[in-house]
Amino acid sequence: MKVLILPDEHSAMQRAADIVARTVRNKPDAVLGLATGGTMLPLYEALAQRHRDEGLSFAATTSFNLDEYIGLAPEHPCSYHSYMREAFFDRVDIDRTRTHLPKGDADDPQAASLEYEALIENAGGIDLQLLGIGQNGHIGFNEPTASLGSRTRIKTLTDSTRRANQRYFNSFEETPRYAITMGVATILASRKCLLLATGEAKADAVARMVEGPLSAACPASALQLHAKATIILDDAAAGQLTLTDYYENVHPQGRDSVFD
Ligand code: F6R
């Protein structure tokens, strides 16, 4: 794992934006795996700004989002479809016909999950998968005890995840219980992974992901198996790591190492 520690959220997001921009410049038709959540908003803001100011183009890219709530139509204001339109798709030149999210309102969500896996495969797989992390160590909606061999499927959300996401809904009861999510193995099949975590609330999950045992109890720890996983943290999210001196030594202030 490449652990990059930046002094604050802003520099962490700029660092992440650099990596996304490099991917898209090197391969204009890159397949991007996208994530939602509060952590990603400033990253999408930074990418939209680079599109406006520097002409960074997403016109030839294809995208696949990690997850979507079951029962929410794409037009629902709290759906991840809506989130992506507002945060990113409407602000850059991405071709909307090549953006994909799981169909949360499908009559048969199980069949829709299988179709989603097939779509990713037909697109040639994901070049760069963006990820956030839940306070309980989830990636996508792969909650603790999710199979490390899982593929896109239906997951029941934990109460802690529903409570964390309740802020977008009117009440806990209204917060969806189920989601379609890429599986842990789907995520690990991406050619590169880029996980972002900011803020003290993520520090425990980050420490378990990076330095804890590989375990379904912390699905994000599965990234220890990925040959090209980059973890971008701000100081607060890195607060419970014990090998910080080493990470700083290899990547001073989050910079590339001499061999990168
Ligand atoms: C969202 C997703 C989730 C979030 C995670 C962190 O597509 O897959 O795993 O990345 O719940 O969410 P925030 O950033 O809101 O703390």
Tab-separated table of N, CA and C and ligand atoms in Angstrom, residues 34-41 44 65-69 80 83-84 129-143 161 164-165 167-168 181 187 195-198 201-202, ligand 1:
chain	number	residue	atom	x	y	z
A	34	LEU	N	-16.127	5.158	-9.652
A	34	LEU	CA	-16.413	6.369	-8.872
A	34	LEU	C	-17.121	6.030	-7.563
A	35	ALA	N	-16.953	6.914	-6.599
A	35	ALA	CA	-17.564	6.744	-5.280
A	35	ALA	C	-18.385	7.976	-4.947
A	36	THR	N	-19.275	7.834	-3.978
A	36	THR	CA	-20.045	8.992	-3.501
A	36	THR	C	-19.660	9.253	-2.038
A	37	GLY	N	-20.452	10.038	-1.349
A	37	GLY	CA	-20.167	10.335	0.062
A	37	GLY	C	-19.551	11.711	0.227
A	38	GLY	N	-19.534	12.166	1.471
A	38	GLY	CA	-19.037	13.507	1.776
A	38	GLY	C	-17.573	13.694	1.432
A	39	THR	N	-16.766	12.664	1.638
A	39	THR	CA	-15.319	12.778	1.394
A	39	THR	C	-15.030	13.157	-0.053
A	40	MET	N	-15.840	12.606	-0.972
A	40	MET	CA	-15.547	12.776	-2.404
A	40	MET	C	-15.939	14.153	-2.935
A	41	LEU	N	-16.825	14.856	-2.223
A	41	LEU	CA	-17.338	16.120	-2.791
A	41	LEU	C	-16.227	17.102	-3.141
A	44	TYR	N	-14.456	15.979	-6.359
A	44	TYR	CA	-15.193	16.285	-7.588
A	44	TYR	C	-15.135	17.785	-7.892
A	65	ASN	N	-20.054	3.603	-11.007
A	65	ASN	CA	-20.095	3.904	-9.577
A	65	ASN	C	-20.144	2.621	-8.751
A	66	LEU	N	-19.673	2.777	-7.516
A	66	LEU	CA	-19.614	1.626	-6.622
A	66	LEU	C	-20.978	1.079	-6.235
A	67	ASP	N	-21.929	1.988	-6.005
A	67	ASP	CA	-23.137	1.507	-5.337
A	67	ASP	C	-24.330	2.431	-5.559
A	68	GLU	N	-25.496	1.912	-5.242
A	68	GLU	CA	-26.737	2.700	-5.265
A	68	GLU	C	-27.720	2.048	-4.294
A	69	TYR	N	-28.519	2.893	-3.659
A	69	TYR	CA	-29.545	2.392	-2.742
A	69	TYR	C	-30.630	1.642	-3.502
A	80	TYR	N	-27.821	8.076	-5.432
A	80	TYR	CA	-26.441	8.346	-5.851
A	80	TYR	C	-26.386	8.807	-7.309
A	83	TYR	N	-26.695	12.459	-6.789
A	83	TYR	CA	-25.414	12.942	-6.244
A	83	TYR	C	-24.396	13.114	-7.372
A	84	MET	N	-24.278	12.091	-8.217
A	84	MET	CA	-23.243	12.131	-9.258
A	84	MET	C	-23.531	13.209	-10.303
A	129	GLN	N	-10.047	2.908	-9.518
A	129	GLN	CA	-11.243	2.884	-8.675
A	129	GLN	C	-11.071	3.838	-7.507
A	130	LEU	N	-11.949	4.845	-7.414
A	130	LEU	CA	-11.959	5.743	-6.254
A	130	LEU	C	-12.758	5.094	-5.131
A	131	LEU	N	-12.274	5.289	-3.914
A	131	LEU	CA	-12.946	4.696	-2.751
A	131	LEU	C	-12.915	5.652	-1.574
A	132	GLY	N	-13.998	5.647	-0.797
A	132	GLY	CA	-13.968	6.222	0.544
A	132	GLY	C	-13.958	5.061	1.521
A	133	ILE	N	-14.015	5.353	2.801
A	133	ILE	CA	-14.073	4.283	3.806
A	133	ILE	C	-15.105	4.664	4.872
A	134	GLY	N	-15.897	3.693	5.275
A	134	GLY	CA	-16.851	3.942	6.360
A	134	GLY	C	-16.152	3.856	7.711
A	135	GLN	N	-16.771	4.430	8.719
A	135	GLN	CA	-16.168	4.370	10.058
A	135	GLN	C	-16.064	2.931	10.545
A	136	ASN	N	-16.874	2.039	9.969
A	136	ASN	CA	-16.798	0.622	10.353
A	136	ASN	C	-15.882	-0.175	9.415
A	137	GLY	N	-15.173	0.512	8.555
A	137	GLY	CA	-14.224	-0.167	7.668
A	137	GLY	C	-14.819	-0.624	6.351
A	138	HIS	N	-16.059	-0.201	6.032
A	138	HIS	CA	-16.620	-0.653	4.752
A	138	HIS	C	-15.985	0.077	3.568
A	139	ILE	N	-15.965	-0.593	2.436
A	139	ILE	CA	-15.657	0.046	1.143
A	139	ILE	C	-16.808	-0.306	0.211
A	140	GLY	N	-17.205	0.640	-0.655
A	140	GLY	CA	-18.510	0.484	-1.294
A	140	GLY	C	-19.486	0.321	-0.143
A	141	PHE	N	-20.442	-0.576	-0.302
A	141	PHE	CA	-21.295	-0.906	0.853
A	141	PHE	C	-20.988	-2.317	1.319
A	142	ASN	N	-19.743	-2.709	1.226
A	142	ASN	CA	-19.317	-4.002	1.754
A	142	ASN	C	-19.081	-3.837	3.244
A	143	GLU	N	-20.107	-4.188	3.999
A	143	GLU	CA	-20.089	-3.990	5.444
A	143	GLU	C	-19.238	-5.082	6.105
A	161	THR	N	-24.016	2.460	9.410
A	161	THR	CA	-23.950	3.098	8.087
A	161	THR	C	-25.218	3.906	7.831
A	164	ALA	N	-24.971	7.054	9.729
A	164	ALA	CA	-24.027	8.002	9.098
A	164	ALA	C	-24.656	8.670	7.878
A	165	ASN	N	-25.546	7.951	7.173
A	165	ASN	CA	-26.141	8.484	5.941
A	165	ASN	C	-27.493	9.141	6.166
A	167	ARG	N	-28.185	11.801	7.491
A	167	ARG	CA	-28.190	13.245	7.271
A	167	ARG	C	-28.754	13.652	5.910
A	168	TYR	N	-28.772	12.722	4.957
A	168	TYR	CA	-29.301	13.046	3.631
A	168	TYR	C	-30.812	12.792	3.523
A	181	THR	N	-24.136	-3.090	-4.389
A	181	THR	CA	-22.754	-2.594	-4.317
A	181	THR	C	-21.803	-3.520	-5.064
A	187	ILE	N	-13.885	-4.798	-6.607
A	187	ILE	CA	-12.991	-3.654	-6.354
A	187	ILE	C	-11.536	-4.071	-6.541
A	195	LEU	N	-7.909	5.235	-2.436
A	195	LEU	CA	-8.846	5.440	-1.315
A	195	LEU	C	-8.518	6.753	-0.621
A	196	LEU	N	-9.536	7.547	-0.362
A	196	LEU	CA	-9.370	8.835	0.318
A	196	LEU	C	-10.079	8.790	1.656
A	197	ALA	N	-9.398	9.292	2.678
A	197	ALA	CA	-10.049	9.417	3.987
A	197	ALA	C	-9.566	10.692	4.645
A	198	THR	N	-10.519	11.452	5.159
A	198	THR	CA	-10.171	12.705	5.834
A	198	THR	C	-10.949	12.778	7.149
A	201	ALA	N	-12.707	11.158	12.486
A	201	ALA	CA	-13.699	10.077	12.624
A	201	ALA	C	-13.287	8.828	11.842
A	202	LYS	N	-12.389	8.988	10.860
A	202	LYS	CA	-11.971	7.846	10.039
A	202	LYS	C	-10.667	7.211	10.547
B	1	F6R	C1	-20.067	5.598	-1.385
B	1	F6R	C2	-19.414	4.490	-0.725
B	1	F6R	C3	-19.080	4.497	0.738
B	1	F6R	C4	-18.462	5.795	1.220
B	1	F6R	C5	-18.189	5.731	2.710
B	1	F6R	C6	-17.630	7.027	3.264
B	1	F6R	O1	-20.203	5.347	-2.777
B	1	F6R	O2	-19.167	3.556	-1.388
B	1	F6R	O3	-18.203	3.431	1.000
B	1	F6R	O4	-17.270	6.037	0.530
B	1	F6R	O5	-19.371	5.422	3.395
B	1	F6R	O6	-18.617	8.012	3.182
B	1	F6R	P1	-18.291	9.513	3.608
B	1	F6R	O7	-17.289	10.026	2.670
B	1	F6R	O8	-19.621	10.210	3.502
B	1	F6R	O9	-17.794	9.436	5.019
